PDB file of C-alpha atoms and ligand atoms in Angstrom:
ATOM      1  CA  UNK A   1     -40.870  -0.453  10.209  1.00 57.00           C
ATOM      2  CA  UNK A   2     -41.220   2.735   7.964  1.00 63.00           C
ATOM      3  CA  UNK A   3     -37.415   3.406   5.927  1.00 62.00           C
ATOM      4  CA  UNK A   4     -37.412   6.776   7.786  1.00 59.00           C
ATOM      5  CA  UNK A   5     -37.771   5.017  11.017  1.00 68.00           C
ATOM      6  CA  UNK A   6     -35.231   3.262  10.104  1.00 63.00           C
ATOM      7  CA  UNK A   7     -32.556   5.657   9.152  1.00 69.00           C
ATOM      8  CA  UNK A   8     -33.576   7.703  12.474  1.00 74.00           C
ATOM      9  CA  UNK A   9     -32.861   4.449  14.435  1.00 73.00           C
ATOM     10  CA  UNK A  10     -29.134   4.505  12.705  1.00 67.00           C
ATOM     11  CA  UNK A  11     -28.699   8.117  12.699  1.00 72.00           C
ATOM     12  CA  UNK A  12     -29.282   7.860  16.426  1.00 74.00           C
ATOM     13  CA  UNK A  13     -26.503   5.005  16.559  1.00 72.00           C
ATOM     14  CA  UNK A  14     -24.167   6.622  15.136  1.00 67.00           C
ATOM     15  CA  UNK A  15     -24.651  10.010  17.082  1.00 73.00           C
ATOM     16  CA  UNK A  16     -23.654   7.253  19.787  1.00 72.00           C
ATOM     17  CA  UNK A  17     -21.071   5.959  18.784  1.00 68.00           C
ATOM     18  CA  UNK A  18     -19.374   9.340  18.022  1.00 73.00           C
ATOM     19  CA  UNK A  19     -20.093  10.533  21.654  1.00 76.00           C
ATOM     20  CA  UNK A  20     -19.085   7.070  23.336  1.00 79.00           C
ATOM     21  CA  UNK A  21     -15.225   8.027  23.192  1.00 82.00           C
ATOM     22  CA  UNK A  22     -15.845  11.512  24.414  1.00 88.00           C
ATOM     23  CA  UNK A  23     -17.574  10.057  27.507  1.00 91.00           C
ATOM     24  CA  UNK A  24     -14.359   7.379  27.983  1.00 94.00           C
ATOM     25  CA  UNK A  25     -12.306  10.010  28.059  1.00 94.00           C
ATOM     26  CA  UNK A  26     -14.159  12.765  30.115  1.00 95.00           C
ATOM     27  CA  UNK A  27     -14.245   9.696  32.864  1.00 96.00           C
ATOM     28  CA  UNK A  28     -10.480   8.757  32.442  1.00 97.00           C
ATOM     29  CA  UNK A  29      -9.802  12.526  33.057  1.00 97.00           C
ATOM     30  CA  UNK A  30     -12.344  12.403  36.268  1.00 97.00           C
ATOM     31  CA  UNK A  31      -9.818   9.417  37.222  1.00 98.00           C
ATOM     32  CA  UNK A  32      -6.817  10.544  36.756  1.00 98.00           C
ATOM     33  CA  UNK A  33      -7.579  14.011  39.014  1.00 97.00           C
ATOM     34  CA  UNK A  34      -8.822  11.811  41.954  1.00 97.00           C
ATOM     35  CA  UNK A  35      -5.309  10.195  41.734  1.00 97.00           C
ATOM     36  CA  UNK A  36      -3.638  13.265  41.496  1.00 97.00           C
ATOM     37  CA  UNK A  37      -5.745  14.778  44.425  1.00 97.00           C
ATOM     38  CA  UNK A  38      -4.268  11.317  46.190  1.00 96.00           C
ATOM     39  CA  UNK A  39      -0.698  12.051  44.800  1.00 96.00           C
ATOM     40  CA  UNK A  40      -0.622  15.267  46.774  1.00 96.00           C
ATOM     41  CA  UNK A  41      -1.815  14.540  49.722  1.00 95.00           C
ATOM     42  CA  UNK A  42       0.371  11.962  49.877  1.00 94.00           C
ATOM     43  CA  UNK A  43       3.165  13.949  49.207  1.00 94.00           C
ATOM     44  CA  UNK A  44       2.137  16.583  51.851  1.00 96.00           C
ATOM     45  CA  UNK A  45       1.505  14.191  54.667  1.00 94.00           C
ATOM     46  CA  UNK A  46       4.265  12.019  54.258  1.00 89.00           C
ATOM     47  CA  UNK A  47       6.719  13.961  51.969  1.00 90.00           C
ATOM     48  CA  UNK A  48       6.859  11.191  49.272  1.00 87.00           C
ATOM     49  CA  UNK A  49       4.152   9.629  47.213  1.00 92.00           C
ATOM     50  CA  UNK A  50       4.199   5.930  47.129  1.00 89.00           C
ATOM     51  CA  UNK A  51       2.685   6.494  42.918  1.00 96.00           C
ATOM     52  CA  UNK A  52       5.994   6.437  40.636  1.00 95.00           C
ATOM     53  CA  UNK A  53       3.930   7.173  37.667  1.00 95.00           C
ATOM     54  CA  UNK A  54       0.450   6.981  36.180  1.00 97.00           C
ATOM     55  CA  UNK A  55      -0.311   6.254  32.507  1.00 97.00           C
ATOM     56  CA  UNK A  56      -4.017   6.772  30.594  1.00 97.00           C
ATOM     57  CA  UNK A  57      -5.134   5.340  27.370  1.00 96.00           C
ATOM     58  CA  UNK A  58      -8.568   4.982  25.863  1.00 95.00           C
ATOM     59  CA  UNK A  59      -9.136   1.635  23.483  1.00 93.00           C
ATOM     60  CA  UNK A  60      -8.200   1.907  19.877  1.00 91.00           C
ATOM     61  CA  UNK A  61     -10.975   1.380  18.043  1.00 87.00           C
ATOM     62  CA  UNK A  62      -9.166  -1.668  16.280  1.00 90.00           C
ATOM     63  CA  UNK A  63      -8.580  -3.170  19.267  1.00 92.00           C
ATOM     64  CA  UNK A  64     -12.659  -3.173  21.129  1.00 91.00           C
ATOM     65  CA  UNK A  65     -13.719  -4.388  17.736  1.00 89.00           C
ATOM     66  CA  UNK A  66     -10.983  -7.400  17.892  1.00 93.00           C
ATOM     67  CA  UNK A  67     -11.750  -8.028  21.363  1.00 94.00           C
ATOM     68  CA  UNK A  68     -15.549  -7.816  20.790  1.00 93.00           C
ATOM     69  CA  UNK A  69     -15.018 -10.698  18.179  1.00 93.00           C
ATOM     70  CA  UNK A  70     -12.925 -12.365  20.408  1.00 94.00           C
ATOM     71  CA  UNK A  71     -15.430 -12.914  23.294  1.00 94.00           C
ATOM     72  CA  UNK A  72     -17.785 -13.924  20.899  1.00 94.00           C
ATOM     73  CA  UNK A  73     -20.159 -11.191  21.304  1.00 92.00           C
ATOM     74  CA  UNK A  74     -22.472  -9.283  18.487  1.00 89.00           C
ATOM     75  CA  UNK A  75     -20.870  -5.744  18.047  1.00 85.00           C
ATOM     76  CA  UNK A  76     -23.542  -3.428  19.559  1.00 85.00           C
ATOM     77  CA  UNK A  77     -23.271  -0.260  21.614  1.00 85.00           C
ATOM     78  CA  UNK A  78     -24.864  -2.451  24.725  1.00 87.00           C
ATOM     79  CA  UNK A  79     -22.316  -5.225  24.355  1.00 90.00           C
ATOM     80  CA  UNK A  80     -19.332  -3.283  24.323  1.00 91.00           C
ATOM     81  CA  UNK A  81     -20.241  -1.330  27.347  1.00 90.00           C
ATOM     82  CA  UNK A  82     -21.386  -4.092  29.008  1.00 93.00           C
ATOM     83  CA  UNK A  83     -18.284  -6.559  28.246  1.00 94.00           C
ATOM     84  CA  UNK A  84     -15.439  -4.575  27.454  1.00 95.00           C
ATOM     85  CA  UNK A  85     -14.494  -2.915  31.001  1.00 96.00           C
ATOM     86  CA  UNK A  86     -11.065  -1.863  29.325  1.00 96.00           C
ATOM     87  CA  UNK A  87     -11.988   0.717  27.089  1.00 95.00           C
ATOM     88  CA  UNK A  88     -10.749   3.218  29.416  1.00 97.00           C
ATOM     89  CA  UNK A  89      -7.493   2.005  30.997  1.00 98.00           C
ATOM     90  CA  UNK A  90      -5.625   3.309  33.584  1.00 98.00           C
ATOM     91  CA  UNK A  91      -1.973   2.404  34.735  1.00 98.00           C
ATOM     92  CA  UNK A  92      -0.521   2.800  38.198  1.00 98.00           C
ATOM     93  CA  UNK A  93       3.060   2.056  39.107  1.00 98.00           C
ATOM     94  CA  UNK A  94       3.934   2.509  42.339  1.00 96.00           C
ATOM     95  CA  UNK A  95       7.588   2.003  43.820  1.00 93.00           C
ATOM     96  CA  UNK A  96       6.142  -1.032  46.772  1.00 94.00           C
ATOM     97  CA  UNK A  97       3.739  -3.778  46.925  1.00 94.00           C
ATOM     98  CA  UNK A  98       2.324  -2.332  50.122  1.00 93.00           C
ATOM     99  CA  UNK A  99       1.203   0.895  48.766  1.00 94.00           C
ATOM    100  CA  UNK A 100      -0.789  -1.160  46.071  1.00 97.00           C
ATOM    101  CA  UNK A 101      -2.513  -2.347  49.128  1.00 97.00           C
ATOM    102  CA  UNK A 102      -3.142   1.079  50.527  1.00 95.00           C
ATOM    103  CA  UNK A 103      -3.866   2.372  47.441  1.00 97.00           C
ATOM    104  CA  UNK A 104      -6.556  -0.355  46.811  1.00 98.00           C
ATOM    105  CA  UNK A 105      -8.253   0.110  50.358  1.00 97.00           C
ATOM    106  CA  UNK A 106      -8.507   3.605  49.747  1.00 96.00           C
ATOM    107  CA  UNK A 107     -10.159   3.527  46.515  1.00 97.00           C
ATOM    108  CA  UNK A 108     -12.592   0.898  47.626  1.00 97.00           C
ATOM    109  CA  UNK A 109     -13.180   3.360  50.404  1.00 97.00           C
ATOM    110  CA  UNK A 110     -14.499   6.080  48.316  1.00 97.00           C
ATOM    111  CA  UNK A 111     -17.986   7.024  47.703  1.00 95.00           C
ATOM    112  CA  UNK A 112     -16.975   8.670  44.029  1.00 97.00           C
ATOM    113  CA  UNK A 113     -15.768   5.442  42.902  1.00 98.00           C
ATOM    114  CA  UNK A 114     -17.429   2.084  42.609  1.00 98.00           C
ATOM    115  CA  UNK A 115     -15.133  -0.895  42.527  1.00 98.00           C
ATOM    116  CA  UNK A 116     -16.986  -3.988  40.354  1.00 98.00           C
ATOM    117  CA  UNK A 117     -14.254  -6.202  40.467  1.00 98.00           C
ATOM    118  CA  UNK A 118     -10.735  -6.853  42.036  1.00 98.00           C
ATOM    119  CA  UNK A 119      -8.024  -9.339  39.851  1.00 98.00           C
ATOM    120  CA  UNK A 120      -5.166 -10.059  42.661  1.00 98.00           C
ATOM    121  CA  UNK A 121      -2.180 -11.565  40.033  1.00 98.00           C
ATOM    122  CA  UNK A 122       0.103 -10.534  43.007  1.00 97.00           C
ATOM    123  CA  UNK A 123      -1.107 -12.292  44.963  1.00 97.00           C
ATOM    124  CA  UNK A 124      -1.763 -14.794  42.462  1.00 97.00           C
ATOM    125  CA  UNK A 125       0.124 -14.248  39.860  1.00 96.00           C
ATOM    126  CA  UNK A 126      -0.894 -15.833  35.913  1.00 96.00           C
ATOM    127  CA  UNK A 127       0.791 -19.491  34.829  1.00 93.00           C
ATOM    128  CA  UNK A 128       3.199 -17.295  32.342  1.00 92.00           C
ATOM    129  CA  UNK A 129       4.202 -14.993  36.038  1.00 95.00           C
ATOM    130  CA  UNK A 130       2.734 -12.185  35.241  1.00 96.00           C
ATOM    131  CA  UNK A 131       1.966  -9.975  38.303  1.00 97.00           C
ATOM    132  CA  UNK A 132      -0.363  -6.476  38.687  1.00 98.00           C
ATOM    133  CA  UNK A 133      -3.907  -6.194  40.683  1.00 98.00           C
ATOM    134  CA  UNK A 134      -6.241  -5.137  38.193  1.00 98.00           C
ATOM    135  CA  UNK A 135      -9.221  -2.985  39.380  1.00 98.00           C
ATOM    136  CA  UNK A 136     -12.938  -2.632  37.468  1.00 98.00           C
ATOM    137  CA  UNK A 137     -14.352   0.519  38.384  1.00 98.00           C
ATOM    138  CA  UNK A 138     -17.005   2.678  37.572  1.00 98.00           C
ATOM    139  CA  UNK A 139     -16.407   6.718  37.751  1.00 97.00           C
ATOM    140  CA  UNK A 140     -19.081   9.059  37.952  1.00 97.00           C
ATOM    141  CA  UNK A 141     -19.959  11.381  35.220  1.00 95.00           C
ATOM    142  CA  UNK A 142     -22.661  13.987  35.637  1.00 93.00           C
ATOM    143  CA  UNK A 143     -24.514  14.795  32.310  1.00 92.00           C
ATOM    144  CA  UNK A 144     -27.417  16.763  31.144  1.00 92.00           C
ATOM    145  CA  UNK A 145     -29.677  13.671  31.434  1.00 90.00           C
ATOM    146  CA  UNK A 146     -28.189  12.811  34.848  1.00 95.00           C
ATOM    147  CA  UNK A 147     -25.413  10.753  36.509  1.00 96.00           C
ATOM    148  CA  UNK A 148     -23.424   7.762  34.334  1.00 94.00           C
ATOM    149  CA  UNK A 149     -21.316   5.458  35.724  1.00 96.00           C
ATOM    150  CA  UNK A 150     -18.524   4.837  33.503  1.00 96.00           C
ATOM    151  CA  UNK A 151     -16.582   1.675  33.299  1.00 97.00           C
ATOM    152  CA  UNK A 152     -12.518   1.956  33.569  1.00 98.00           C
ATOM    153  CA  UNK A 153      -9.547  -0.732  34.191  1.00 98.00           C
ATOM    154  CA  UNK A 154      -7.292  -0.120  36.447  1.00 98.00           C
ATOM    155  CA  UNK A 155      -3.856  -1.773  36.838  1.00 98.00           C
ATOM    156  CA  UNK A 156      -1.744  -1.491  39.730  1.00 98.00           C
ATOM    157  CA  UNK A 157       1.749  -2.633  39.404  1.00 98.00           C
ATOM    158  CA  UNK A 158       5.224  -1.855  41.117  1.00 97.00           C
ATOM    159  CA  UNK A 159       8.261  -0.730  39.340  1.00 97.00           C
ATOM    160  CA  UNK A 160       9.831  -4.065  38.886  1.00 97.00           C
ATOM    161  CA  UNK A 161       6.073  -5.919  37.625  1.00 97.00           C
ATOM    162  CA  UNK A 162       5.788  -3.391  35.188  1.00 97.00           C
ATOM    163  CA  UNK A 163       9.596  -4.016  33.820  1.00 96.00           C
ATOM    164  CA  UNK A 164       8.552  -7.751  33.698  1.00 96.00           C
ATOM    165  CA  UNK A 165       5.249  -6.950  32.277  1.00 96.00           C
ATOM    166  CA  UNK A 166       6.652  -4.146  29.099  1.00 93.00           C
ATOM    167  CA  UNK A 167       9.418  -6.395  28.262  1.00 91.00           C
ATOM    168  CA  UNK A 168       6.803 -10.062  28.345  1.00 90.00           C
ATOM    169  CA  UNK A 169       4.794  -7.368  25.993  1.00 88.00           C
ATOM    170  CA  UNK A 170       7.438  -6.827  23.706  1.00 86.00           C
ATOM    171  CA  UNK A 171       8.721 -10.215  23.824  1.00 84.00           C
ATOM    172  CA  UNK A 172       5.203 -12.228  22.730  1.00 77.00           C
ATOM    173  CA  UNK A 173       1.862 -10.896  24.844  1.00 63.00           C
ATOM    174  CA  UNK A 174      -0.967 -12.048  22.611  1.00 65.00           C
ATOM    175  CA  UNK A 175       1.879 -14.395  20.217  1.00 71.00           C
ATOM    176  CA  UNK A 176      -0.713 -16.597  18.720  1.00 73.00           C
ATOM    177  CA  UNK A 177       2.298 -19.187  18.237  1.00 77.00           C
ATOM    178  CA  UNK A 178       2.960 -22.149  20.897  1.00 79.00           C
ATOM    179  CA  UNK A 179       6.558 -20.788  22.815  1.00 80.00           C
ATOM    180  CA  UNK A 180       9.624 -23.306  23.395  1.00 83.00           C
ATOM    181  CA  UNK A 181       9.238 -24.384  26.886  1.00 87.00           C
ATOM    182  CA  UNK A 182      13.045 -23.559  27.896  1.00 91.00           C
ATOM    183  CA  UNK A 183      12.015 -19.533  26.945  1.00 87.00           C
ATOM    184  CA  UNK A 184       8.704 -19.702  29.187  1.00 87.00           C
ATOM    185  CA  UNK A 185      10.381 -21.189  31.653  1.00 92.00           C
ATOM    186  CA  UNK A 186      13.049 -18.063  31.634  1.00 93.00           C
ATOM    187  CA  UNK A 187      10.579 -15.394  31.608  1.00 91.00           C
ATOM    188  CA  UNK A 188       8.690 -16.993  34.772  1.00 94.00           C
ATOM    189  CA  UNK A 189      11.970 -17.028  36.378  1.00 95.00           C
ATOM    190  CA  UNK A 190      12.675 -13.400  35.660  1.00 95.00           C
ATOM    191  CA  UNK A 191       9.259 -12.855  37.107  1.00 95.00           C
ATOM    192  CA  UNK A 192      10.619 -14.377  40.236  1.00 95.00           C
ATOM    193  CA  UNK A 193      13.696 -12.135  40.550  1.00 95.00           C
ATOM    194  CA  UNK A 194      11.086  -8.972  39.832  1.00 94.00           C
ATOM    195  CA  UNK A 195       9.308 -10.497  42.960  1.00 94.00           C
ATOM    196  CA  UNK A 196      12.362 -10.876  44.862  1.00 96.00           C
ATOM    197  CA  UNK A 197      13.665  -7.588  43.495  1.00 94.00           C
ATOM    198  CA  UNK A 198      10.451  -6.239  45.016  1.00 93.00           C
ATOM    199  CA  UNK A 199      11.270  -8.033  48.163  1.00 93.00           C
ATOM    200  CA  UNK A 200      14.396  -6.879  49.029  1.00 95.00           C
ATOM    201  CA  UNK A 201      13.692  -3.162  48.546  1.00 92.00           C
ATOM    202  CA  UNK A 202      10.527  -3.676  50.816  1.00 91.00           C
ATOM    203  CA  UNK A 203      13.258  -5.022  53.331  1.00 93.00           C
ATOM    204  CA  UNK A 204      15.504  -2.818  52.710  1.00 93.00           C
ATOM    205  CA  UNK A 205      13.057   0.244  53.351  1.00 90.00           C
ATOM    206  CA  UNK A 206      11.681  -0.909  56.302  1.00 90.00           C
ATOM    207  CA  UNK A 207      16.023  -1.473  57.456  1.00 93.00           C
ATOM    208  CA  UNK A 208      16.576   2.308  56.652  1.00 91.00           C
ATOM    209  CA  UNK A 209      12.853   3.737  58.376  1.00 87.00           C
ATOM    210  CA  UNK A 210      13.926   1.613  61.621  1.00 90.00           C
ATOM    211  CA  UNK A 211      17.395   3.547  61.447  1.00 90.00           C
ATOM    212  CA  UNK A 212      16.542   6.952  60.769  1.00 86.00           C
ATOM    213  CA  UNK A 213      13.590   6.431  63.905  1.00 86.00           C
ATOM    214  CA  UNK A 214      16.748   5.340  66.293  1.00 87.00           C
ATOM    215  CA  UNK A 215      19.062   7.962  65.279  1.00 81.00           C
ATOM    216  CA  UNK A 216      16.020  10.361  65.522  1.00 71.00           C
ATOM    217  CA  UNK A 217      15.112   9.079  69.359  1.00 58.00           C
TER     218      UNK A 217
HETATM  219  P1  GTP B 301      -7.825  -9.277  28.021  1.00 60.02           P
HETATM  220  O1  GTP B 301      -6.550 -10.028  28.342  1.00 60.02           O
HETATM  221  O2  GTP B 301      -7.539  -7.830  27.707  1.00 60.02           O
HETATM  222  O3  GTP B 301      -8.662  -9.956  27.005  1.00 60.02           O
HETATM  223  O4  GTP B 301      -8.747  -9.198  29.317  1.00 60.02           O
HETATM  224  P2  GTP B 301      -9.025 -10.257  30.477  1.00 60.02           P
HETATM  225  O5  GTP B 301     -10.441 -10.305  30.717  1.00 60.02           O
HETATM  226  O6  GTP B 301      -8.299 -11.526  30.222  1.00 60.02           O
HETATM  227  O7  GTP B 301      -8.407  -9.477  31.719  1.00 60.02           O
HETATM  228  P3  GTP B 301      -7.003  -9.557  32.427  1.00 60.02           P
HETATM  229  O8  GTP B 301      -7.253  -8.853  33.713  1.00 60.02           O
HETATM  230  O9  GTP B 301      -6.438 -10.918  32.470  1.00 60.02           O
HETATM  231  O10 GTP B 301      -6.017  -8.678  31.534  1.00 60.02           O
HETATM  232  C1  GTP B 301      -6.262  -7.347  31.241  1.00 60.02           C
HETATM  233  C2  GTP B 301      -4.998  -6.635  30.789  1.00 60.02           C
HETATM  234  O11 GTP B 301      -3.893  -6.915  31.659  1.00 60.02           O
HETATM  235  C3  GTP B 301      -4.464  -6.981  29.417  1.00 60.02           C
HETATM  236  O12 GTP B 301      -5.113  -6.287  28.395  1.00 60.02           O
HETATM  237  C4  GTP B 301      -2.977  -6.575  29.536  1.00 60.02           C
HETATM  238  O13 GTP B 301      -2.824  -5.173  29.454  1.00 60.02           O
HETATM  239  C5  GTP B 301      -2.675  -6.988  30.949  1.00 60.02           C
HETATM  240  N1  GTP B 301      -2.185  -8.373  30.988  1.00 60.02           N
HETATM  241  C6  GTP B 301      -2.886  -9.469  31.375  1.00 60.02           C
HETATM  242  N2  GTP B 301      -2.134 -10.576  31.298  1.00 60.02           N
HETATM  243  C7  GTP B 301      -0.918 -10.190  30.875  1.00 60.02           C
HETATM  244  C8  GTP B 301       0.302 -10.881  30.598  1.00 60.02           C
HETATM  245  O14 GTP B 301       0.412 -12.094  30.727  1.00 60.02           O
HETATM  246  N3  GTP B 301       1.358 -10.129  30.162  1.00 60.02           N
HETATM  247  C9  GTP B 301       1.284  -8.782  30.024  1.00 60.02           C
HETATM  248  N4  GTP B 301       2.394  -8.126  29.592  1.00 60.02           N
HETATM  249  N5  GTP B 301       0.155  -8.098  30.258  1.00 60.02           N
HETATM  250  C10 GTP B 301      -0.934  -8.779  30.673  1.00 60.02           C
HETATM  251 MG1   MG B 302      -6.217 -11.618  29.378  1.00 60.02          MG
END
């Protein structure tokens, strides 16, 4: 190959790579206005949105490259937008388990997003406890050259998983040290009261809808 050939070929790479987290976060923004669109109309039809909050981050740099080496894969612009699904992440906390559900059937619903894969850890939560439904989806982005389908993760958590989940986080996510089997056993458990925490204000909801339809009839 001649040398300028060559330089073109990286010069091209790198104009790549510098556009790559542009395009993350132009699609994370796309996102996050579909679930405000969802927020409202929520809101309007039902005069409370089931979404507590919603948090956006794109991948630091650090991180792909650690995560890249992790997987075992050769650090190319093709690999890491064909493995790393999380470089745009999106969390969703909602305040009940059922309007994860709702929320989930909706999105899957929609023509403007395509859902690639669908990690239940509510329904099946991880050996550690750990509980969220994690979404794979691709968002549209129209460009000059035509229509890309960018790759996001989303999780979907309720008020009490994500207390479990930013204080596991804290505590050790990703501690590359072996943990003493009475703590692990403690954190699973306070998974459990998160899930029965979770529970009981499910119950409790569907106690105070059943009493405000009575004294309403
Ligand atoms: P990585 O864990 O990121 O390598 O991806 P994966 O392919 O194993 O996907 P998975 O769906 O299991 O996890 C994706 C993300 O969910 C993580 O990056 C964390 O943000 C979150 N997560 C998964 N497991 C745990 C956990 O045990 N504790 C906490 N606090 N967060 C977790
Ligand atoms: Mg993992």
């Amino acid at each position: 190959m001649q040398k300028w050939q060559v330089h073109e070929d990286f010069a091209k790479q790198v104009e790549n790579f510098k556009a790559l987290p542009a395009l993350y976060r132009h699609a994370l923004n796309e996102l996050e206005n579909k679930i405000d669109v969802i927020r409202t109309e929520w809101q309007v039809r039902d005069g409370f949105s089931p979404i507590e909050h919603v948090k956006s981050r794109i991948k630091e740099p650090k991180s792909i490259v650690q995560k890249m080496e992790r997987k075992g894969h050769d650090f190319t612009l093709e690999n890491m937008e064909q493995h790393i699904h999380d470089i745009a992440g999106m969390r969703i906390v909602c305040a009940f388990v059922k309007d994860i559900y709702r929320l989930v059937d909706h999105l899957c619903a929609r023509e403007d997003i395509r859902v690639l894969e669908i990690k239940d850890y509510i329904a099946h939560p991880k050996p550690n406890g750990y509980q969220s439904l994690h979404l794979i989806v691709a968002i549209p982005l129209v460009l000059l050259e035509g229509t890309r389908w960018v790759k996001a993760e989303i999780q979907l958590r309720t008020l009490a998983m994500d207390f479990w989940a930013s204080m596991e986080h804290i505590l050790y996510y990703k501690f590359d040290k072996q943990l003493p089997p009475h703590v692990a056993e403690e954190l699973k458990e306070a998974a459990r009261a998160a899930d029965e925490l979770d529970q009981k204000m499910l119950r409790l909801r569907r106690e105070i809808l059943e009493l405000s339809e009575s004294e309403g009839s």
